GROMACS .gro file of C-alpha atoms in nm:
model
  215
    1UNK     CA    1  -4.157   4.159  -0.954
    2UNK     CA    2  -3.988   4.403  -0.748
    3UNK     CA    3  -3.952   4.151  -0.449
    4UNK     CA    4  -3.772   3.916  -0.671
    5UNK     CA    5  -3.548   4.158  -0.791
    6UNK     CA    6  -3.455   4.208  -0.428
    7UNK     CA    7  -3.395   3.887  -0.380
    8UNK     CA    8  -3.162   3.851  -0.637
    9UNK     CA    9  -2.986   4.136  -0.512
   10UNK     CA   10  -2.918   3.994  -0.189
   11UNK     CA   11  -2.832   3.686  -0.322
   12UNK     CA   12  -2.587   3.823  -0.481
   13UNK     CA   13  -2.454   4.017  -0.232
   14UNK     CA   14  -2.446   3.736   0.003
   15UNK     CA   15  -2.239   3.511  -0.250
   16UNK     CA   16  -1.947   3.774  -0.280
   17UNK     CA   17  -1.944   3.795   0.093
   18UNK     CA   18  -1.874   3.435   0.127
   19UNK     CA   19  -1.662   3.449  -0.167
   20UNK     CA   20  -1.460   3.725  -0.051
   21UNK     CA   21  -1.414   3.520   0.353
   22UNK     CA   22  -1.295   3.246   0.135
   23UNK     CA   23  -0.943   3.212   0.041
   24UNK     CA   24  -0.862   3.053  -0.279
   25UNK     CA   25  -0.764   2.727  -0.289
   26UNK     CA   26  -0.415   2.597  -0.244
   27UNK     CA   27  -0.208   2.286  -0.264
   28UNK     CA   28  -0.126   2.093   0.060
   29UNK     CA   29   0.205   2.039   0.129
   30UNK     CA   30   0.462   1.901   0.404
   31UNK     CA   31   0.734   1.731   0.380
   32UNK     CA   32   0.769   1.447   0.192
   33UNK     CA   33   1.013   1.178   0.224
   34UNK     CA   34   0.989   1.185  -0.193
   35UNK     CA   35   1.115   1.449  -0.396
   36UNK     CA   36   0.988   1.348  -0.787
   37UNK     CA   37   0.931   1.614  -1.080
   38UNK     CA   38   0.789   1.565  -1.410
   39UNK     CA   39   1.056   1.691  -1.659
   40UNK     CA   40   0.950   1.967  -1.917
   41UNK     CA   41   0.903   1.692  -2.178
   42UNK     CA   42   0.622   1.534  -1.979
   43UNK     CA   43   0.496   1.859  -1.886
   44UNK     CA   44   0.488   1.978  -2.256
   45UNK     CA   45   0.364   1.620  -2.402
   46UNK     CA   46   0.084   1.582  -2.150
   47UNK     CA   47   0.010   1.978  -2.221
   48UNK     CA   48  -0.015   2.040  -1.819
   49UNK     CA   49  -0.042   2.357  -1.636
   50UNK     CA   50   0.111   2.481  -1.373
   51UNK     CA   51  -0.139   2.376  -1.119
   52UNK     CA   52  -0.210   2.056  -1.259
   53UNK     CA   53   0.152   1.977  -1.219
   54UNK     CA   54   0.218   2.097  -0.895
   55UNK     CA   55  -0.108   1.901  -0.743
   56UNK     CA   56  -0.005   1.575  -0.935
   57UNK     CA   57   0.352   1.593  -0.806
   58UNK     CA   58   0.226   1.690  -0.476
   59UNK     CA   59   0.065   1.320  -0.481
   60UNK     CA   60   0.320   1.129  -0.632
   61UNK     CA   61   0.562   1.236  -0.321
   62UNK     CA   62   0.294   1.186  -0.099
   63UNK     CA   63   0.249   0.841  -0.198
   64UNK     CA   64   0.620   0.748  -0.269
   65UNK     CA   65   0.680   0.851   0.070
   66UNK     CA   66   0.420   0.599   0.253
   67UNK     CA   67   0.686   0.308   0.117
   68UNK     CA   68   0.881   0.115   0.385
   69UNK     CA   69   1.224   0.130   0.262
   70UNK     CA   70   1.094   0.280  -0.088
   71UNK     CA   71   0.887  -0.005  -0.194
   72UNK     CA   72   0.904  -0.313  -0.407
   73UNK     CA   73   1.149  -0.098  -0.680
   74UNK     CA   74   1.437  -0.061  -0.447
   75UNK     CA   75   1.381  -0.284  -0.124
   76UNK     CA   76   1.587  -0.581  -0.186
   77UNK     CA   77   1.343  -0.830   0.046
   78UNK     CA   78   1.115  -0.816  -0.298
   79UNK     CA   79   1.432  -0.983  -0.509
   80UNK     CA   80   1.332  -1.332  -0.622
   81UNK     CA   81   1.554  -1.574  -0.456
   82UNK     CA   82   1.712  -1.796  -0.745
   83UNK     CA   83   1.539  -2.158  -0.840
   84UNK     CA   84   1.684  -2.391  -0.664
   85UNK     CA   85   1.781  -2.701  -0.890
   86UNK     CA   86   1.459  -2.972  -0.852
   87UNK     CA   87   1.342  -3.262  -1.065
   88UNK     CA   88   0.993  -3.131  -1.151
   89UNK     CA   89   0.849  -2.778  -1.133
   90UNK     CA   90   0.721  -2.564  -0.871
   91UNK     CA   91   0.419  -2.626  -0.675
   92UNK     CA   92   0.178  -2.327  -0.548
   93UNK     CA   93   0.216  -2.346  -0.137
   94UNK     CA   94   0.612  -2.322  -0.156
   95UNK     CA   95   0.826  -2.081   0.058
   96UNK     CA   96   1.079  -1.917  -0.156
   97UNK     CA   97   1.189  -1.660   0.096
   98UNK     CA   98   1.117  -1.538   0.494
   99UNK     CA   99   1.224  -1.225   0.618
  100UNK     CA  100   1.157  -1.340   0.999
  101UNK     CA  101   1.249  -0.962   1.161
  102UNK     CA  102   1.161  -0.710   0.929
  103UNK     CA  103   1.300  -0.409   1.058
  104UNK     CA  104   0.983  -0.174   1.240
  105UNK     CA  105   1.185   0.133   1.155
  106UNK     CA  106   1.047   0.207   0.806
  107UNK     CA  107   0.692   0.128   0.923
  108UNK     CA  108   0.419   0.235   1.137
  109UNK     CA  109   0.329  -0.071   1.317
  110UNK     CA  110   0.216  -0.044   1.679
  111UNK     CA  111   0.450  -0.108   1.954
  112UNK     CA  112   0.329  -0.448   2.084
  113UNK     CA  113   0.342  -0.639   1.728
  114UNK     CA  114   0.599  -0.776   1.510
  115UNK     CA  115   0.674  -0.805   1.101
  116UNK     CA  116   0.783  -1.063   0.901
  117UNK     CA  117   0.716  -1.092   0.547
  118UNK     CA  118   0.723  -1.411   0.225
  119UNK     CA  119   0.775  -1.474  -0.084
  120UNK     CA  120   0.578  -1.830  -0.189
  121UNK     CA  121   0.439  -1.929  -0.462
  122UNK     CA  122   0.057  -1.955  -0.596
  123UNK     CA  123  -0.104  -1.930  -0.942
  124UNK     CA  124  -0.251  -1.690  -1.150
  125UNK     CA  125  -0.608  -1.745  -1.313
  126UNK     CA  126  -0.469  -1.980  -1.589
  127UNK     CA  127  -0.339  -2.232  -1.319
  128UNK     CA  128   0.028  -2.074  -1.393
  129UNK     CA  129   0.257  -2.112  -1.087
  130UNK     CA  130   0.351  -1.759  -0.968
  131UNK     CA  131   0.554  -1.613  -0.706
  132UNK     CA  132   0.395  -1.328  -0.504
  133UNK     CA  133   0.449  -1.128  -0.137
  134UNK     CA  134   0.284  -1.101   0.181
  135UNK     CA  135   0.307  -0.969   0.532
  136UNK     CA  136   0.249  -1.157   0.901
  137UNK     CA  137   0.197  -0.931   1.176
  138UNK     CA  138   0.233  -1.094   1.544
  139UNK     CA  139   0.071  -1.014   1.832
  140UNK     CA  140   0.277  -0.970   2.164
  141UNK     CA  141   0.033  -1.166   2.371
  142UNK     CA  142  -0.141  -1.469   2.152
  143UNK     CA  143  -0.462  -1.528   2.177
  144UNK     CA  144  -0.607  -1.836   2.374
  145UNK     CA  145  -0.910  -2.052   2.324
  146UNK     CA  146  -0.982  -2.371   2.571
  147UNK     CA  147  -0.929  -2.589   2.262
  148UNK     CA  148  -0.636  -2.392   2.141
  149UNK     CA  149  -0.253  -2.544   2.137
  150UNK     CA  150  -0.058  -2.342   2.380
  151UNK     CA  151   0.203  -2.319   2.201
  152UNK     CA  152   0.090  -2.148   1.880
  153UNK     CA  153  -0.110  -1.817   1.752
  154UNK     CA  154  -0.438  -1.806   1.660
  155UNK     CA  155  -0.396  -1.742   1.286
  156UNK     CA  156  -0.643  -1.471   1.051
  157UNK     CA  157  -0.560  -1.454   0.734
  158UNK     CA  158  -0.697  -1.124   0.614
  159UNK     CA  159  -0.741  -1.035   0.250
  160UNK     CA  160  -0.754  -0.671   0.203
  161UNK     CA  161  -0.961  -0.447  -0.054
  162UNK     CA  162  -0.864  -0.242  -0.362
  163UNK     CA  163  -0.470  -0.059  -0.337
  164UNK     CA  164  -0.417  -0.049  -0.671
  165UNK     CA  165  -0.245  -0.239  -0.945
  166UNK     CA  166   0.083  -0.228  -0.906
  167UNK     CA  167   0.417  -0.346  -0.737
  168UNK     CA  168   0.454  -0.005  -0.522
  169UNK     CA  169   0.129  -0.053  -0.389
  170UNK     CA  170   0.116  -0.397  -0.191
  171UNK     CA  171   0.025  -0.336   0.146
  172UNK     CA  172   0.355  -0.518   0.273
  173UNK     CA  173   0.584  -0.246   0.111
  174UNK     CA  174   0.366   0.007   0.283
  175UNK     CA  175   0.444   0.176   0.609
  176UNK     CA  176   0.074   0.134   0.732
  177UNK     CA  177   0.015  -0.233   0.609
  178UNK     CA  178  -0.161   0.032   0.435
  179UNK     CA  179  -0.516  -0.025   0.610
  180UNK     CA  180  -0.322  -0.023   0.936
  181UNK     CA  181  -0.578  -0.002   1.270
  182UNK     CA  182  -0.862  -0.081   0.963
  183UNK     CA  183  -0.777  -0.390   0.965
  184UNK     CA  184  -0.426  -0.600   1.085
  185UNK     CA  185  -0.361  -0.376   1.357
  186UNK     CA  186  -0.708  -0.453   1.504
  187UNK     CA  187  -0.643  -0.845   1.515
  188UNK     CA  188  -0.324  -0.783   1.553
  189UNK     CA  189  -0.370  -0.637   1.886
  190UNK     CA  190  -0.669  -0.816   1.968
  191UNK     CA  191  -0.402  -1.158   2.018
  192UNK     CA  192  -0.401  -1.283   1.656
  193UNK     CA  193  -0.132  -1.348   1.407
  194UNK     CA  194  -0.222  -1.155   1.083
  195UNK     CA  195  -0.134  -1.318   0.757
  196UNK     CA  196  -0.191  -1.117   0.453
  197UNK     CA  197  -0.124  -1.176   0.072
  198UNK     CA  198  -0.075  -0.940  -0.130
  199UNK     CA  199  -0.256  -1.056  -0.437
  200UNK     CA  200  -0.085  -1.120  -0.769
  201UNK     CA  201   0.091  -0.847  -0.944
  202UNK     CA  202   0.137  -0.650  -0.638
  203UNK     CA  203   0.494  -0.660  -0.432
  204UNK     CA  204   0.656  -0.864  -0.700
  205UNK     CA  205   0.522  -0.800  -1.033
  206UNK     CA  206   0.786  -0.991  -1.252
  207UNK     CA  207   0.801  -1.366  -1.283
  208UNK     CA  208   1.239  -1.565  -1.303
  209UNK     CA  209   1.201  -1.509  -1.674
  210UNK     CA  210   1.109  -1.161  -1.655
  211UNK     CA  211   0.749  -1.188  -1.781
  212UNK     CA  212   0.523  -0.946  -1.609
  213UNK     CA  213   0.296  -1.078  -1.326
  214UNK     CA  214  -0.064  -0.899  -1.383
  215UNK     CA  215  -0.260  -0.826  -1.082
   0.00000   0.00000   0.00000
């Protein structure tokens, strides 16, 4: 009885030590290219304290500031082009818009590839034709196979996991390609041209009429 009361005693004692060598815990924070804050009426409708606040705005800026030219909401490349006048409707495969250089600035792409990014059209799961976004990163030096044309890339198209669900968070508005050496960078570098959708919903979420596009 006595030895486990000594034990408990100890263990004790050890736990404040480590407690006490510990410093309590803090919110990370550097400077982000983002500077968003919930107003008091959030604050006071969601009923949020002080450290919930700060650690949820600490992520919105963090996020907000891995956009390329602050995402799908303000970069005009994600602006449906107008329809052009045609005799029957649109078909899924179309090219509605090519952004052939897009500037490297705003992104983190390594130095030996190059951007462009699309808008073309596909369809959603009821066979509706949609308009959606997507990335092509090019390698400086192609890849060659003996039965390859000379002339041309060799061509991955790479679909890429979860984001999210929403415009901000396609990985062409993102200054990573947002799984960056996980993924296109890798082929990218390795001699292929990367082409990546990305998916319904996200890049451009709103259809010519203005009806949402659901990822």
């Amino acid at each position: 009885m006595r030895s486990a009361s000594l034990l408990a005693v100890v263990l004790s004692l050890g736990a404040s030590l480590v407690a006490a060598q510990i410093p309590p815990a803090e919110v990370f924070r550097t400077d982000f290219n983002s500077s968003f804050k919930f107003t008091a009426s959030q604050i006071k409708a969601a009923q949020l304290d002080d450290t919930t606040v700060e650690s949820a705005q600490n992520i919105i800026n963090f996020d907000r500031s891995q956009l390329a030219f602050g995402g799908p909401l303000e970069d005009d490349f994600y602006t449906l082009p107008p329809l052009a006048n045609e005799t029957g409707p649109l078909k899924p495969g179309q090219i509605l818009k090519v952004q052939p250089f897009t500037d490297p600035t705003a992104f983190t792409i390594p130095s030996d590839t190059a951007l462009s990014r699309i808008i073309y059209t596909t369809t959603n799961f009821n066979g509706t034709v949609i308009p959606a976004s997507g990335f092509i990163l090019w390698p400086y030096t192609p890849r060659k196979f003996d039965n390859s044309d000379k002339e041309k890339a060799s061509v991955v198209i790479w679909t890429h996991g979860t984001s999210g669900f929403f415009a901000t968070q396609a990985p062409s508005a993102h200054r990573g390609l947002w799984y960056a050496n996980s993924a296109p960078f890798t082929l990218a570098q390795a001699g292929y041209a990367v082409f990546a959708p990305d998916y319904a919903g996200l890049g451009i979420s709103t259809s010519w009429d203005g009806s949402e596009i659901p990822h």
